[in-house]
Each structure stands twice: as C-alpha cells, then as structure tokens.
CSV table of C-alpha atoms (C1' of nucleotides) in Angstrom, one decimal:
chain,number,residue,atom,x,y,z
A,1,MET,CA,-74.2,-68.0,39.9
A,2,TYR,CA,-74.5,-65.7,42.8
A,3,ILE,CA,-76.2,-68.3,44.8
A,4,GLU,CA,-73.1,-70.1,46.0
A,5,ASN,CA,-72.4,-66.9,47.4
A,6,LEU,CA,-74.9,-66.2,49.8
A,7,PHE,CA,-74.2,-65.5,53.3
A,8,LYS,CA,-74.7,-67.8,55.9
A,9,ARG,CA,-76.8,-67.5,59.2
A,10,GLU,CA,-73.9,-66.9,61.3
A,11,PHE,CA,-73.0,-63.6,59.1
A,12,PHE,CA,-76.3,-61.9,61.0
A,13,ILE,CA,-75.7,-63.5,64.2
A,14,ASN,CA,-72.0,-63.0,65.2
A,15,ARG,CA,-72.5,-59.1,65.5
A,16,ASN,CA,-74.7,-56.3,66.6
A,17,ALA,CA,-77.1,-53.9,64.3
A,18,LEU,CA,-74.6,-51.2,64.2
A,19,ASN,CA,-71.6,-53.6,62.9
A,20,LEU,CA,-74.0,-55.5,60.4
A,21,ALA,CA,-75.0,-52.4,58.9
A,22,VAL,CA,-71.9,-51.4,58.4
A,23,ASN,CA,-71.0,-54.8,56.7
A,24,LEU,CA,-73.8,-54.7,54.6
A,25,LEU,CA,-72.7,-52.2,52.3
A,26,GLY,CA,-71.8,-53.4,48.9
A,27,HIS,CA,-73.6,-56.6,49.1
A,28,LEU,CA,-76.5,-58.0,47.3
A,29,LEU,CA,-79.9,-58.4,48.0
A,30,ILE,CA,-81.4,-61.1,45.6
A,31,HIS,CA,-85.1,-61.8,45.1
A,32,GLN,CA,-85.9,-64.9,42.6
A,33,THR,CA,-89.5,-64.2,41.7
A,34,LYS,CA,-91.9,-66.1,38.7
A,35,GLN,CA,-90.7,-63.3,36.6
A,36,GLY,CA,-87.2,-63.2,37.0
A,37,THR,CA,-84.3,-62.5,39.0
A,38,LEU,CA,-84.0,-59.3,41.0
A,39,ILE,CA,-80.5,-58.8,41.8
A,40,GLY,CA,-79.7,-55.1,43.8
A,41,LYS,CA,-76.2,-53.4,45.6
A,42,ILE,CA,-77.4,-52.3,49.2
A,43,VAL,CA,-75.9,-48.8,49.1
A,44,GLU,CA,-77.6,-47.1,52.3
A,45,THR,CA,-78.6,-48.9,55.8
A,46,GLU,CA,-79.5,-47.7,59.2
A,47,ALA,CA,-79.2,-49.5,62.7
A,48,TYR,CA,-81.8,-50.0,65.2
A,49,LEU,CA,-80.4,-50.9,68.6
A,50,SER,CA,-81.9,-52.3,71.6
A,51,ASP,CA,-81.7,-49.4,73.7
A,52,ASP,CA,-82.4,-46.9,71.0
A,53,PRO,CA,-85.7,-44.4,71.6
A,54,ALA,CA,-85.9,-44.6,67.8
A,55,SER,CA,-86.1,-48.6,67.4
A,56,HIS,CA,-89.6,-50.5,67.7
A,57,SER,CA,-88.0,-52.8,70.2
A,58,VAL,CA,-87.8,-50.2,72.6
A,59,ILE,CA,-90.8,-51.0,73.8
A,60,GLY,CA,-90.2,-54.7,74.3
A,61,LYS,CA,-91.3,-57.6,72.3
A,62,THR,CA,-95.1,-57.1,70.7
A,63,LYS,CA,-96.6,-58.9,67.8
A,64,ARG,CA,-95.2,-56.2,65.5
A,65,ASN,CA,-91.8,-56.3,66.6
A,66,ALA,CA,-91.6,-60.1,67.5
A,67,PRO,CA,-89.2,-60.9,64.4
A,68,MET,CA,-86.7,-58.1,66.1
A,69,PHE,CA,-86.1,-60.7,69.4
A,70,GLU,CA,-85.7,-63.7,67.2
A,71,ARG,CA,-81.9,-64.6,66.0
A,72,GLY,CA,-80.3,-62.8,63.4
A,73,GLY,CA,-80.5,-63.7,60.1
A,74,ILE,CA,-84.5,-63.1,59.2
A,75,ALA,CA,-86.3,-60.5,58.0
A,76,TYR,CA,-88.3,-58.2,60.0
A,77,ILE,CA,-90.9,-56.7,58.1
A,78,TYR,CA,-93.7,-54.0,58.9
A,79,PHE,CA,-96.4,-51.9,57.2
A,80,THR,CA,-96.5,-48.3,57.7
A,81,TYR,CA,-98.3,-44.9,56.5
A,82,GLY,CA,-101.2,-47.3,55.4
A,83,MET,CA,-99.4,-48.6,52.2
A,84,HIS,CA,-95.6,-49.1,52.6
A,85,TYR,CA,-93.3,-52.2,53.6
A,86,CYS,CA,-89.9,-51.5,55.2
A,87,PHE,CA,-87.4,-54.5,54.9
A,88,ASN,CA,-85.3,-54.9,57.9
A,89,ILE,CA,-82.2,-57.9,59.0
A,90,VAL,CA,-82.5,-58.8,62.3
A,91,SER,CA,-78.8,-59.1,64.0
A,92,GLY,CA,-77.4,-60.4,66.8
A,93,ASN,CA,-78.5,-63.7,68.9
A,94,LYS,CA,-82.2,-64.3,70.4
A,95,ASN,CA,-83.6,-61.9,72.4
A,96,MET,CA,-81.4,-58.9,71.1
A,97,GLY,CA,-84.2,-56.8,69.6
A,98,GLU,CA,-81.9,-55.3,67.1
A,99,ALA,CA,-82.4,-54.8,63.3
A,100,VAL,CA,-81.0,-52.9,60.3
A,101,LEU,CA,-83.1,-51.0,58.1
A,102,ILE,CA,-82.1,-51.6,54.4
A,103,ARG,CA,-82.8,-48.0,52.9
A,104,ALA,CA,-81.6,-47.8,49.5
A,105,ILE,CA,-80.5,-50.1,46.8
A,106,GLU,CA,-78.7,-50.1,43.7
A,107,PRO,CA,-80.5,-51.8,40.8
A,108,ILE,CA,-78.1,-54.4,39.0
A,109,LYS,CA,-80.1,-56.9,37.3
A,110,GLY,CA,-83.8,-57.4,36.7
A,111,ILE,CA,-84.7,-53.5,36.1
A,112,GLU,CA,-87.3,-53.7,33.5
A,113,ILE,CA,-89.6,-56.1,36.7
A,114,MET,CA,-88.5,-53.6,38.9
A,115,ARG,CA,-90.0,-50.7,36.4
A,116,LYS,CA,-93.1,-52.9,36.0
A,117,ASN,CA,-93.2,-53.5,39.9
A,118,ARG,CA,-92.9,-49.6,40.6
A,119,ARG,CA,-94.9,-48.2,37.7
A,120,LYS,CA,-92.3,-46.1,37.4
A,121,GLN,CA,-89.4,-46.0,34.4
A,122,ASP,CA,-86.9,-43.7,36.0
A,123,ILE,CA,-84.2,-45.8,37.2
A,124,LYS,CA,-83.2,-43.5,39.7
A,125,ILE,CA,-86.5,-43.6,41.6
A,126,LEU,CA,-86.7,-47.4,41.6
A,127,THR,CA,-84.9,-48.1,44.7
A,128,ASN,CA,-83.7,-45.2,46.3
A,129,GLY,CA,-85.9,-45.3,49.3
A,130,PRO,CA,-87.0,-48.0,52.3
A,131,ALA,CA,-90.7,-48.6,50.5
A,132,LYS,CA,-89.5,-48.0,47.3
A,133,LEU,CA,-87.3,-50.9,47.2
A,134,THR,CA,-89.6,-53.6,48.7
A,135,GLN,CA,-92.1,-52.3,45.9
A,136,ALA,CA,-89.3,-52.8,43.4
A,137,PHE,CA,-88.5,-56.2,44.8
A,138,GLY,CA,-91.8,-57.6,45.3
A,139,ILE,CA,-90.8,-57.5,49.1
A,140,ASN,CA,-94.0,-57.9,51.5
A,141,LYS,CA,-95.4,-59.5,54.9
A,142,LYS,CA,-95.2,-63.1,53.5
A,143,TYR,CA,-91.7,-62.7,53.8
A,144,ASN,CA,-91.7,-61.6,57.8
A,145,TYR,CA,-89.2,-63.9,59.7
A,146,HIS,CA,-88.0,-65.4,56.1
A,147,LYS,CA,-84.3,-66.4,56.9
A,148,LEU,CA,-82.0,-64.8,54.7
A,149,ASN,CA,-79.7,-67.5,54.2
A,150,LYS,CA,-82.6,-69.6,51.8
A,151,ARG,CA,-84.2,-68.5,48.5
A,152,PRO,CA,-85.8,-67.1,47.3
A,153,LEU,CA,-84.8,-64.2,49.0
A,154,PHE,CA,-81.2,-63.7,50.5
A,155,ILE,CA,-78.5,-62.0,50.6
A,156,ALA,CA,-75.0,-62.8,48.5
A,157,LYS,CA,-71.4,-61.6,48.8
A,158,ASN,CA,-70.3,-59.1,46.3
A,159,HIS,CA,-66.4,-59.7,46.1
A,160,TYR,CA,-65.4,-56.1,45.5
A,161,LYS,CA,-64.8,-54.8,48.8
A,162,ILE,CA,-66.1,-50.9,49.4
A,163,PRO,CA,-63.0,-49.0,50.8
A,164,LYS,CA,-63.2,-47.6,54.4
A,165,LYS,CA,-63.1,-44.3,53.0
A,166,GLN,CA,-66.4,-44.3,51.1
A,167,ILE,CA,-68.4,-45.5,53.8
A,168,ILE,CA,-70.0,-42.4,55.2
A,169,GLN,CA,-71.4,-42.7,59.0
A,170,THR,CA,-74.4,-39.9,59.8
A,171,THR,CA,-77.6,-39.6,61.5
A,172,ARG,CA,-81.0,-41.1,60.5
A,173,ILE,CA,-83.4,-40.0,58.5
A,174,GLY,CA,-87.4,-40.0,58.7
A,175,ILE,CA,-87.6,-40.6,62.5
A,176,LYS,CA,-88.9,-38.3,65.5
A,177,LYS,CA,-86.7,-39.8,68.3
A,178,GLY,CA,-83.2,-40.8,68.4
A,179,THR,CA,-82.0,-38.2,65.6
A,180,GLN,CA,-78.7,-37.2,66.9
A,181,LEU,CA,-77.4,-41.0,66.9
A,182,PRO,CA,-75.0,-41.3,64.0
A,183,TYR,CA,-76.8,-45.2,63.0
A,184,ARG,CA,-77.0,-44.5,59.3
A,185,PHE,CA,-74.4,-45.5,57.1
A,186,TYR,CA,-74.1,-45.3,52.9
A,187,ILE,CA,-71.8,-45.3,50.1
A,188,LYS,CA,-70.1,-42.2,49.3
A,189,GLY,CA,-71.2,-40.6,45.9
A,190,ASN,CA,-73.6,-43.8,45.2
A,191,SER,CA,-76.7,-41.5,43.3
A,192,PHE,CA,-79.3,-44.1,44.5
A,193,VAL,CA,-78.9,-43.0,48.3
A,194,SER,CA,-82.2,-41.9,49.4
A,195,LYS,CA,-82.8,-38.1,50.3
A,196,LYS,CA,-84.3,-36.4,52.9
B,1,DC,C1',-113.5,-49.8,72.0
B,2,DG,C1',-111.7,-44.7,70.0
B,3,DT,C1',-107.4,-42.8,68.4
B,4,DA,C1',-103.4,-40.9,67.1
B,5,DA,C1',-98.7,-41.8,65.3
B,6,DG,C1',-96.1,-43.5,61.7
B,7,DA,C1',-87.9,-45.9,60.4
B,8,DT,C1',-92.5,-43.1,53.5
B,9,DG,C1',-94.1,-41.2,48.7
B,10,DA,C1',-95.8,-38.7,45.1
B,11,DA,C1',-97.7,-34.6,43.9
B,12,DG,C1',-98.9,-30.2,44.1
C,1,DT,C1',-96.2,-28.9,52.0
C,2,DT,C1',-100.0,-31.9,51.9
C,3,DC,C1',-102.2,-35.9,51.8
C,4,DA,C1',-102.9,-40.8,50.8
C,5,DT,C1',-104.0,-44.7,53.6
C,6,DC,C1',-104.4,-48.9,57.8
C,7,DT,C1',-101.8,-51.5,61.1
C,8,DT,C1',-100.4,-51.1,65.6
C,9,DA,C1',-100.2,-50.2,70.2
C,10,DC,C1',-102.5,-48.3,74.0
C,11,DG,C1',-105.6,-45.9,77.0
C,12,DG,C1',-110.3,-46.1,78.6
DNA sequence: CGTAAGATGAAG
DNA sequence: TTCATCTTACGG
C-alpha cells in the first residue's frame, strides 16, 4: 500500500539539508521487519550543514561521518553515549557533507512491536527522541549507508500536506556548538515532538 | 597507546 | 542532576 508512494533517490539529492528537513515533516518512515511493518510520521527534524560547527562533517571526512559525504538518500547512523543510535538522512549531492537528523516520529502502525522493542508501554515515549525512535524501529548500524528508496527501510509520501503555518523553525537541542542556528523543525502542537 | 567528549535516555 | 556505557577522533 505505502510501497508505491516511496520517494525516489532524487528527492533527497535535489535539495540541501535545510530544505530536506522541512520537506520530510509529515511524511512516513517505514520499516518492514520479520515481526511486522512499522510506520511512523516524521514530526521533528534537525539539519546539519557542511559549514555548521555542530555537524559531524565540519572536521572533514572520517570513517564515522563518511556516509554524509555520499550522494543524498542514504542513511547515516552513528552510535553515541555507549548505547544509543541516531538516524540521519543524507541530503544533497556527493561530497556535500550534509544530513538531517530525525528527532521524533508519531507512531502510526506496528505500535505493539515498538512497545516490545522499547520495553515501554506509554505510547508517548516510544518515539519522541532520536535514540528512542531508532530503538522502537529496530534501526541500528546495519542500515548505515542503506538507500532509503529501498525496502525494508524507506521514506514514503503522505498525501496529506502539512500547512506551512504548522511548521515551526527554531534552534536545535542537545548540542554544545551552533546552538544559535535555527535548524530545527517540528510540527506545531504534535505531542510526539521531543522535549529538552 | 591514553583519553575525553558525545546530535541521549532513564532514574532519582 | 547524575549516571550508564563505549565508539571515535586526536594527541603523545
């Protein structure tokens, strides 16, 4: 059903991270697993640009951030704080060094599987944070470099378009550098947006 | 090598 | 506010 609505590779390549961060809001992250299909609506994103002090890419290409320098449309997944995975979508063309961090998602389908993966019951805390949603969706380093226009992990179009008025642009959270830059976007009033 | 920081989350 | 926990990048 959602499979024919998946975004093509060009969608991610033909724009920079700021543009992609805005344009991902409201669309769907889908993971087809053995246990069942997981679907969530993207409700919060952060852009990390090439000349951005907070971006992993600012130091140049390293083994960890190398996916950011590939053509857009692949996943950049990194492990942090000894236990968490964060999921990014690379934007722009090769060697741009930009990506969008998916910070929060609204669970749509496969909620029981998400509860199991998270070992938490309350739907409100299943996916309202970058490392929470990767745990809920079973996303880990095996999907680093994965093309997001292919199953089993992909982005699909939601035909309902978010009104421009409902998109809030503000500063990013959880970082020490570049805190003044307004590179965070979220859907106004959505109760699955992460908290500071 | 040694080490410090980290785009976090959960508990107290 | 503290801590769990470990990879990564960088300096010696």
